[in-house]
PDB file of C-alpha atoms in Angstrom:
ATOM      1  CA  MET A 191       0.000   0.000   0.000  1.00 70.00           C
ATOM      2  CA  GLU A 192       2.770   2.450   0.928  1.00 77.00           C
ATOM      3  CA  PHE A 193       4.619   1.736  -2.328  1.00 81.00           C
ATOM      4  CA  MET A 194       1.435   2.338  -4.339  1.00 87.00           C
ATOM      5  CA  PHE A 195       0.930   5.616  -2.496  1.00 85.00           C
ATOM      6  CA  MET A 196       4.434   6.758  -3.451  1.00 89.00           C
ATOM      7  CA  VAL A 197       3.779   5.812  -7.088  1.00 92.00           C
ATOM      8  CA  ALA A 198       0.512   7.760  -6.978  1.00 91.00           C
ATOM      9  CA  ARG A 199       2.214  10.758  -5.379  1.00 88.00           C
ATOM     10  CA  TRP A 200       4.966  10.986  -7.990  1.00 91.00           C
ATOM     11  CA  SER A 201       2.479  10.380 -10.798  1.00 94.00           C
ATOM     12  CA  HIS A 202       0.383  13.193  -9.364  1.00 91.00           C
ATOM     13  CA  VAL A 203       3.353  15.567  -9.147  1.00 88.00           C
ATOM     14  CA  LEU A 204       4.594  14.835 -12.669  1.00 93.00           C
ATOM     15  CA  GLY A 205       1.123  14.888 -14.179  1.00 93.00           C
ATOM     16  CA  GLY A 206       0.295  18.150 -12.411  1.00 89.00           C
ATOM     17  CA  PHE A 207       3.552  19.753 -13.533  1.00 90.00           C
ATOM     18  CA  LEU A 208       2.866  18.743 -17.138  1.00 94.00           C
ATOM     19  CA  ALA A 209      -0.712  20.033 -16.941  1.00 92.00           C
ATOM     20  CA  LEU A 210       0.463  23.391 -15.567  1.00 89.00           C
ATOM     21  CA  CYS A 211       3.028  23.661 -18.373  1.00 91.00           C
ATOM     22  CA  VAL A 212       0.630  23.000 -21.260  1.00 93.00           C
ATOM     23  CA  PHE A 213      -2.853  24.101 -20.161  1.00 91.00           C
ATOM     24  CA  TRP A 214      -2.449  27.605 -21.589  1.00 92.00           C
ATOM     25  CA  ILE A 215      -1.453  26.380 -25.093  1.00 94.00           C
ATOM     26  CA  PRO A 216      -4.944  25.229 -26.187  1.00 93.00           C
ATOM     27  CA  ILE A 217      -6.322  28.492 -24.776  1.00 91.00           C
ATOM     28  CA  VAL A 218      -4.144  30.791 -26.899  1.00 91.00           C
ATOM     29  CA  THR A 219      -3.877  28.704 -30.093  1.00 91.00           C
ATOM     30  CA  LYS A 220      -6.463  28.646 -32.883  1.00 88.00           C
ATOM     31  CA  LYS A 221      -9.288  26.259 -32.079  1.00 85.00           C
ATOM     32  CA  GLY A 222      -9.374  23.091 -34.173  1.00 84.00           C
ATOM     33  CA  ARG A 223      -5.817  23.386 -35.461  1.00 90.00           C
ATOM     34  CA  LYS A 224      -3.137  20.714 -34.922  1.00 92.00           C
ATOM     35  CA  THR A 225      -1.365  22.573 -32.091  1.00 94.00           C
ATOM     36  CA  HIS A 226      -4.638  23.081 -30.252  1.00 94.00           C
ATOM     37  CA  ARG A 227      -5.683  19.453 -30.575  1.00 93.00           C
ATOM     38  CA  ARG A 228      -2.320  17.921 -29.693  1.00 95.00           C
ATOM     39  CA  SER A 229      -1.651  20.155 -26.704  1.00 95.00           C
ATOM     40  CA  GLY A 230      -5.251  19.622 -25.608  1.00 94.00           C
ATOM     41  CA  TRP A 231      -4.804  15.861 -25.594  1.00 96.00           C
ATOM     42  CA  VAL A 232      -1.541  16.186 -23.649  1.00 96.00           C
ATOM     43  CA  TYR A 233      -3.410  18.254 -21.078  1.00 95.00           C
ATOM     44  CA  VAL A 234      -6.284  15.757 -20.888  1.00 95.00           C
ATOM     45  CA  ILE A 235      -3.892  12.823 -20.395  1.00 96.00           C
ATOM     46  CA  ALA A 236      -1.952  14.742 -17.741  1.00 95.00           C
ATOM     47  CA  MET A 237      -5.154  15.641 -15.903  1.00 94.00           C
ATOM     48  CA  SER A 238      -6.379  12.056 -16.099  1.00 94.00           C
ATOM     49  CA  ILE A 239      -3.215  10.996 -14.280  1.00 94.00           C
ATOM     50  CA  VAL A 240      -3.654  13.817 -11.771  1.00 92.00           C
ATOM     51  CA  SER A 241      -7.309  12.971 -11.111  1.00 93.00           C
ATOM     52  CA  ILE A 242      -6.837   9.226 -10.702  1.00 94.00           C
ATOM     53  CA  SER A 243      -3.785   9.623  -8.457  1.00 93.00           C
ATOM     54  CA  ALA A 244      -5.492  12.320  -6.353  1.00 91.00           C
ATOM     55  CA  LEU A 245      -8.556  10.130  -5.891  1.00 92.00           C
ATOM     56  CA  TYR A 246      -6.387   7.215  -4.791  1.00 92.00           C
ATOM     57  CA  MET A 247      -4.303   9.335  -2.389  1.00 90.00           C
ATOM     58  CA  GLY A 248      -7.364  10.933  -0.831  1.00 88.00           C
ATOM     59  CA  ILE A 249      -9.036   7.584  -0.209  1.00 90.00           C
ATOM     60  CA  TYR A 250      -5.777   6.032   0.975  1.00 88.00           C
ATOM     61  CA  ARG A 251      -5.181   8.752   3.547  1.00 85.00           C
ATOM     62  CA  LEU A 252      -8.716   8.509   4.892  1.00 87.00           C
ATOM     63  CA  ALA A 253      -8.837   4.719   5.043  1.00 83.00           C
ATOM     64  CA  TRP A 254      -5.344   3.276   5.482  1.00 83.00           C
ATOM     65  CA  ASP A 255      -2.656   5.860   6.273  1.00 76.00           C
ATOM     66  CA  PRO A 256      -1.300   5.076   9.791  1.00 70.00           C
ATOM     67  CA  SER A 257       0.281   8.544  10.111  1.00 73.00           C
ATOM     68  CA  PHE A 258      -3.000  10.293   9.294  1.00 72.00           C
ATOM     69  CA  HIS A 259      -4.140  13.051  11.678  1.00 76.00           C
ATOM     70  CA  ALA A 260      -7.654  14.351  12.276  1.00 76.00           C
ATOM     71  CA  GLU A 261      -6.725  17.832  11.046  1.00 76.00           C
ATOM     72  CA  ASP A 262      -5.832  16.318   7.642  1.00 80.00           C
ATOM     73  CA  VAL A 263      -9.339  14.993   7.034  1.00 87.00           C
ATOM     74  CA  PRO A 264     -10.795  18.143   5.392  1.00 87.00           C
ATOM     75  CA  PHE A 265      -7.900  18.424   2.947  1.00 84.00           C
ATOM     76  CA  SER A 266      -8.248  14.747   2.032  1.00 87.00           C
ATOM     77  CA  TRP A 267     -11.905  15.268   1.220  1.00 91.00           C
ATOM     78  CA  PHE A 268     -10.971  18.345  -0.800  1.00 87.00           C
ATOM     79  CA  LEU A 269      -8.397  16.267  -2.689  1.00 87.00           C
ATOM     80  CA  ILE A 270     -11.068  13.697  -3.526  1.00 91.00           C
ATOM     81  CA  PHE A 271     -13.543  16.376  -4.557  1.00 92.00           C
ATOM     82  CA  ILE A 272     -11.145  18.243  -6.832  1.00 89.00           C
ATOM     83  CA  ALA A 273     -10.106  14.927  -8.405  1.00 91.00           C
ATOM     84  CA  ILE A 274     -13.748  14.277  -9.306  1.00 93.00           C
ATOM     85  CA  LEU A 275     -14.220  17.889 -10.443  1.00 92.00           C
ATOM     86  CA  SER A 276     -11.164  17.971 -12.722  1.00 92.00           C
ATOM     87  CA  GLY A 277     -11.705  14.477 -14.100  1.00 93.00           C
ATOM     88  CA  GLY A 278     -15.407  15.070 -14.692  1.00 93.00           C
ATOM     89  CA  ALA A 279     -14.806  18.438 -16.373  1.00 94.00           C
ATOM     90  CA  ALA A 280     -12.144  17.018 -18.709  1.00 94.00           C
ATOM     91  CA  TRP A 281     -14.331  14.012 -19.577  1.00 95.00           C
ATOM     92  CA  TYR A 282     -17.261  16.328 -20.336  1.00 96.00           C
ATOM     93  CA  GLY A 283     -15.096  18.595 -22.470  1.00 95.00           C
ATOM     94  CA  ILE A 284     -14.005  15.643 -24.608  1.00 95.00           C
ATOM     95  CA  ARG A 285     -17.355  13.842 -24.823  1.00 96.00           C
ATOM     96  CA  VAL A 286     -19.285  16.855 -26.134  1.00 95.00           C
ATOM     97  CA  LEU A 287     -16.960  16.831 -29.166  1.00 94.00           C
ATOM     98  CA  ARG A 288     -17.940  13.259 -29.960  1.00 93.00           C
ATOM     99  CA  TYR A 289     -21.620  14.185 -30.009  1.00 94.00           C
ATOM    100  CA  LYS A 290     -21.332  17.592 -31.652  1.00 91.00           C
ATOM    101  CA  ARG A 291     -24.004  16.721 -34.224  1.00 90.00           C
ATOM    102  CA  ARG A 292     -26.601  15.467 -31.797  1.00 91.00           C
ATOM    103  CA  ARG A 293     -30.027  17.070 -31.688  1.00 91.00           C
ATOM    104  CA  ASN A 294     -31.899  14.765 -29.320  1.00 93.00           C
ATOM    105  CA  THR A 295     -31.418  14.108 -25.615  1.00 94.00           C
ATOM    106  CA  HIS A 296     -28.392  12.066 -24.632  1.00 94.00           C
ATOM    107  CA  LYS A 297     -28.856   9.519 -21.839  1.00 92.00           C
ATOM    108  CA  HIS A 298     -25.689   7.417 -21.900  1.00 93.00           C
ATOM    109  CA  VAL A 299     -25.010   6.279 -18.339  1.00 94.00           C
ATOM    110  CA  ILE A 300     -21.278   6.972 -18.627  1.00 92.00           C
ATOM    111  CA  ASP A 301     -21.957  10.626 -19.483  1.00 94.00           C
ATOM    112  CA  LEU A 302     -24.672  11.185 -16.875  1.00 95.00           C
ATOM    113  CA  PHE A 303     -22.583   9.587 -14.108  1.00 95.00           C
ATOM    114  CA  PHE A 304     -20.077  12.430 -13.630  1.00 93.00           C
ATOM    115  CA  PRO A 305     -22.644  15.276 -13.537  1.00 95.00           C
ATOM    116  CA  ILE A 306     -24.760  13.405 -11.002  1.00 96.00           C
ATOM    117  CA  LEU A 307     -21.655  12.610  -8.940  1.00 95.00           C
ATOM    118  CA  LEU A 308     -20.490  16.244  -9.061  1.00 94.00           C
ATOM    119  CA  LEU A 309     -23.927  17.483  -8.083  1.00 94.00           C
ATOM    120  CA  THR A 310     -24.496  15.125  -5.159  1.00 95.00           C
ATOM    121  CA  PHE A 311     -20.912  15.013  -3.887  1.00 94.00           C
ATOM    122  CA  GLY A 312     -20.608  18.802  -4.142  1.00 94.00           C
ATOM    123  CA  ILE A 313     -23.715  19.274  -1.998  1.00 96.00           C
ATOM    124  CA  ALA A 314     -22.503  16.697   0.535  1.00 95.00           C
ATOM    125  CA  ILE A 315     -18.995  18.195   0.808  1.00 94.00           C
ATOM    126  CA  SER A 316     -20.382  21.721   1.159  1.00 95.00           C
ATOM    127  CA  ILE A 317     -22.662  20.591   3.993  1.00 95.00           C
ATOM    128  CA  TYR A 318     -19.655  18.893   5.604  1.00 94.00           C
ATOM    129  CA  GLY A 319     -17.643  22.105   5.219  1.00 93.00           C
ATOM    130  CA  TRP A 320     -20.317  24.130   6.996  1.00 95.00           C
ATOM    131  CA  LYS A 321     -20.567  21.491   9.715  1.00 94.00           C
ATOM    132  CA  ILE A 322     -16.834  21.648  10.536  1.00 92.00           C
ATOM    133  CA  ASP A 323     -16.546  25.366   9.655  1.00 91.00           C
ATOM    134  CA  PHE A 324     -13.913  24.844   6.965  1.00 86.00           C
ATOM    135  CA  PRO A 325     -14.133  27.725   4.434  1.00 82.00           C
ATOM    136  CA  LEU A 326     -12.577  25.871   1.486  1.00 79.00           C
ATOM    137  CA  LEU A 327     -15.130  23.081   1.766  1.00 88.00           C
ATOM    138  CA  LYS A 328     -17.986  25.493   2.385  1.00 88.00           C
ATOM    139  CA  PHE A 329     -17.784  27.366  -0.877  1.00 85.00           C
ATOM    140  CA  PHE A 330     -15.543  25.656  -3.429  1.00 84.00           C
ATOM    141  CA  PRO A 331     -17.857  22.623  -3.886  1.00 90.00           C
ATOM    142  CA  ILE A 332     -20.528  25.042  -5.138  1.00 90.00           C
ATOM    143  CA  ILE A 333     -18.533  25.043  -8.395  1.00 88.00           C
ATOM    144  CA  GLY A 334     -19.093  21.300  -8.646  1.00 91.00           C
ATOM    145  CA  VAL A 335     -22.806  21.673  -7.946  1.00 94.00           C
ATOM    146  CA  PHE A 336     -23.070  24.394 -10.599  1.00 93.00           C
ATOM    147  CA  LEU A 337     -21.081  22.452 -13.216  1.00 93.00           C
ATOM    148  CA  GLY A 338     -22.883  19.210 -12.460  1.00 94.00           C
ATOM    149  CA  GLY A 339     -26.218  20.936 -12.987  1.00 95.00           C
ATOM    150  CA  ILE A 340     -25.081  22.525 -16.262  1.00 94.00           C
ATOM    151  CA  GLN A 341     -23.721  19.240 -17.617  1.00 96.00           C
ATOM    152  CA  LEU A 342     -26.794  17.274 -16.633  1.00 95.00           C
ATOM    153  CA  GLN A 343     -29.087  19.865 -18.197  1.00 95.00           C
ATOM    154  CA  TYR A 344     -27.026  19.824 -21.394  1.00 96.00           C
ATOM    155  CA  TRP A 345     -27.102  16.065 -21.865  1.00 96.00           C
ATOM    156  CA  LEU A 346     -30.814  15.784 -21.108  1.00 96.00           C
ATOM    157  CA  SER A 347     -31.836  18.629 -23.429  1.00 95.00           C
ATOM    158  CA  ALA A 348     -32.327  18.572 -27.185  1.00 94.00           C
ATOM    159  CA  GLN A 349     -29.884  20.899 -28.951  1.00 91.00           C
ATOM    160  CA  THR A 350     -30.855  23.316 -31.688  1.00 89.00           C
ATOM    161  CA  ARG A 351     -27.947  25.786 -31.601  1.00 90.00           C
ATOM    162  CA  ARG A 352     -25.029  25.161 -33.952  1.00 91.00           C
ATOM    163  CA  SER A 353     -22.562  26.353 -31.302  1.00 92.00           C
ATOM    164  CA  HIS A 354     -23.732  24.035 -28.500  1.00 94.00           C
ATOM    165  CA  TRP A 355     -20.794  21.623 -28.652  1.00 94.00           C
ATOM    166  CA  ILE A 356     -17.991  24.190 -28.753  1.00 93.00           C
ATOM    167  CA  VAL A 357     -19.587  26.240 -25.968  1.00 94.00           C
ATOM    168  CA  GLU A 358     -19.796  23.175 -23.730  1.00 95.00           C
ATOM    169  CA  HIS A 359     -16.293  22.053 -24.731  1.00 95.00           C
ATOM    170  CA  ILE A 360     -14.909  25.418 -23.608  1.00 94.00           C
ATOM    171  CA  ILE A 361     -16.868  25.307 -20.339  1.00 94.00           C
ATOM    172  CA  GLY A 362     -15.620  21.793 -19.603  1.00 94.00           C
ATOM    173  CA  MET A 363     -11.952  22.359 -20.394  1.00 95.00           C
ATOM    174  CA  LEU A 364     -11.627  25.776 -18.735  1.00 94.00           C
ATOM    175  CA  SER A 365     -13.445  24.434 -15.658  1.00 92.00           C
ATOM    176  CA  CYS A 366     -10.789  21.731 -15.571  1.00 92.00           C
ATOM    177  CA  CYS A 367      -8.151  24.497 -15.740  1.00 91.00           C
ATOM    178  CA  ILE A 368      -9.762  26.136 -12.705  1.00 89.00           C
ATOM    179  CA  ALA A 369      -9.394  22.858 -10.813  1.00 85.00           C
ATOM    180  CA  THR A 370      -5.776  22.494 -11.980  1.00 84.00           C
ATOM    181  CA  VAL A 371      -4.657  25.939 -10.848  1.00 86.00           C
ATOM    182  CA  THR A 372      -6.704  25.842  -7.634  1.00 82.00           C
ATOM    183  CA  ALA A 373      -5.203  22.504  -6.628  1.00 78.00           C
ATOM    184  CA  PHE A 374      -1.721  23.904  -7.206  1.00 79.00           C
ATOM    185  CA  ALA A 375      -2.543  27.051  -5.198  1.00 76.00           C
ATOM    186  CA  VAL A 376      -3.896  25.024  -2.270  1.00 73.00           C
ATOM    187  CA  PHE A 377      -1.501  22.058  -2.249  1.00 70.00           C
ATOM    188  CA  GLY A 378       1.513  22.705  -4.460  1.00 66.00           C
ATOM    189  CA  ALA A 379       2.378  26.347  -3.842  1.00 61.00           C
ATOM    190  CA  PRO A 380       2.464  26.134  -0.007  1.00 61.00           C
ATOM    191  CA  ARG A 381       4.849  23.174  -0.163  1.00 62.00           C
ATOM    192  CA  LEU A 382       6.988  24.768  -2.868  1.00 60.00           C
ATOM    193  CA  LEU A 383       7.229  28.045  -0.952  1.00 56.00           C
ATOM    194  CA  GLN A 384       7.436  26.228   2.408  1.00 56.00           C
ATOM    195  CA  ILE A 385       4.491  28.029   3.963  1.00 56.00           C
ATOM    196  CA  GLU A 386       1.773  26.431   6.065  1.00 56.00           C
ATOM    197  CA  SER A 387      -1.258  27.826   4.266  1.00 56.00           C
ATOM    198  CA  VAL A 388      -2.424  30.398   1.769  1.00 55.00           C
ATOM    199  CA  SER A 389      -5.086  33.072   2.004  1.00 63.00           C
ATOM    200  CA  LEU A 390      -8.645  32.257   0.970  1.00 66.00           C
ATOM    201  CA  ILE A 391      -8.342  34.836  -1.805  1.00 71.00           C
ATOM    202  CA  VAL A 392      -5.663  32.686  -3.470  1.00 71.00           C
ATOM    203  CA  TRP A 393      -8.219  29.872  -3.680  1.00 72.00           C
ATOM    204  CA  VAL A 394     -10.669  32.019  -5.645  1.00 77.00           C
ATOM    205  CA  ILE A 395      -8.179  33.780  -7.956  1.00 81.00           C
ATOM    206  CA  PRO A 396      -8.374  30.959 -10.571  1.00 84.00           C
ATOM    207  CA  ILE A 397     -12.153  31.451 -10.708  1.00 85.00           C
ATOM    208  CA  LEU A 398     -11.749  35.205 -11.119  1.00 87.00           C
ATOM    209  CA  VAL A 399      -9.240  34.655 -13.950  1.00 88.00           C
ATOM    210  CA  PHE A 400     -10.944  31.858 -15.885  1.00 90.00           C
ATOM    211  CA  ALA A 401     -14.599  32.888 -15.492  1.00 90.00           C
ATOM    212  CA  PRO A 402     -14.150  35.926 -17.813  1.00 92.00           C
ATOM    213  CA  LEU A 403     -12.317  33.660 -20.292  1.00 92.00           C
ATOM    214  CA  ILE A 404     -15.219  31.202 -20.282  1.00 93.00           C
ATOM    215  CA  PHE A 405     -17.704  34.038 -20.780  1.00 93.00           C
ATOM    216  CA  GLY A 406     -15.634  35.690 -23.508  1.00 93.00           C
ATOM    217  CA  PHE A 407     -14.939  32.534 -25.539  1.00 92.00           C
ATOM    218  CA  THR A 408     -18.480  31.147 -25.288  1.00 93.00           C
ATOM    219  CA  ASN A 409     -20.004  34.502 -26.190  1.00 93.00           C
ATOM    220  CA  TYR A 410     -17.647  34.833 -29.187  1.00 92.00           C
ATOM    221  CA  TYR A 411     -18.398  31.384 -30.617  1.00 91.00           C
ATOM    222  CA  THR A 412     -22.118  31.674 -29.928  1.00 92.00           C
ATOM    223  CA  ASN A 413     -22.269  34.912 -31.911  1.00 92.00           C
ATOM    224  CA  LYS A 414     -19.980  33.566 -34.619  1.00 89.00           C
ATOM    225  CA  MET A 415     -21.745  30.256 -35.249  1.00 88.00           C
ATOM    226  CA  ASP A 416     -25.366  30.995 -34.348  1.00 85.00           C
ATOM    227  CA  GLY A 417     -25.200  34.491 -35.775  1.00 79.00           C
ATOM    228  CA  LYS A 418     -24.253  33.054 -39.155  1.00 57.00           C
ATOM    229  CA  ARG A 419     -27.202  30.710 -39.088  1.00 53.00           C
ATOM    230  CA  SER A 420     -29.574  33.506 -38.105  1.00 47.00           C
ATOM    231  CA  ALA A 421     -28.243  35.672 -40.948  1.00 46.00           C
ATOM    232  CA  SER A 422     -28.718  32.859 -43.484  1.00 44.00           C
TER     233      SER A 422
END
């Protein structure tokens, strides 16, 4: 078990470092081009490693770690939650591309699973955060609840807009970027800078940075693709 934990930890570190190095490339490169697609897949693979290893480490620390302390419990739950959030967001961002031409509702169990998990787990973790008075767990899971609701509504709704798939792809991938940077701000940066904790404002900076990007990109492609159809 201890050896597997070390493998998961180093996989998490390397995957997270790679994700932090490449996540900005798909954002700034032209959508649909080779550089965008290849760097996007590198990011997705890196985040898959990060999510799976984070999920394992969180569960391991809660269930089997003999050196585990009670004060570490909230951060372990946060690790599990952000693993689900980042993994679910990346999966959603990729799956909407596969069904870009759909017009009817989409009820594949594998695609409904993550939104339902995000929605229910986000509510549960937020309630837990309020119960133990832990600010990070009080408010950050609301992102998961919000994203889970959006994803579930998208899959269960018929689509008539031409831009639906690219809008949802952007929401999914940039939401994953929020999870990536937030996890680094909460876990990586304090250890790298050898400080015990960071201010709550540092936890919300990724949201403040990426939310305008999500709004700007989705608004641009909605006007570009649906505007053309309206004009024709």
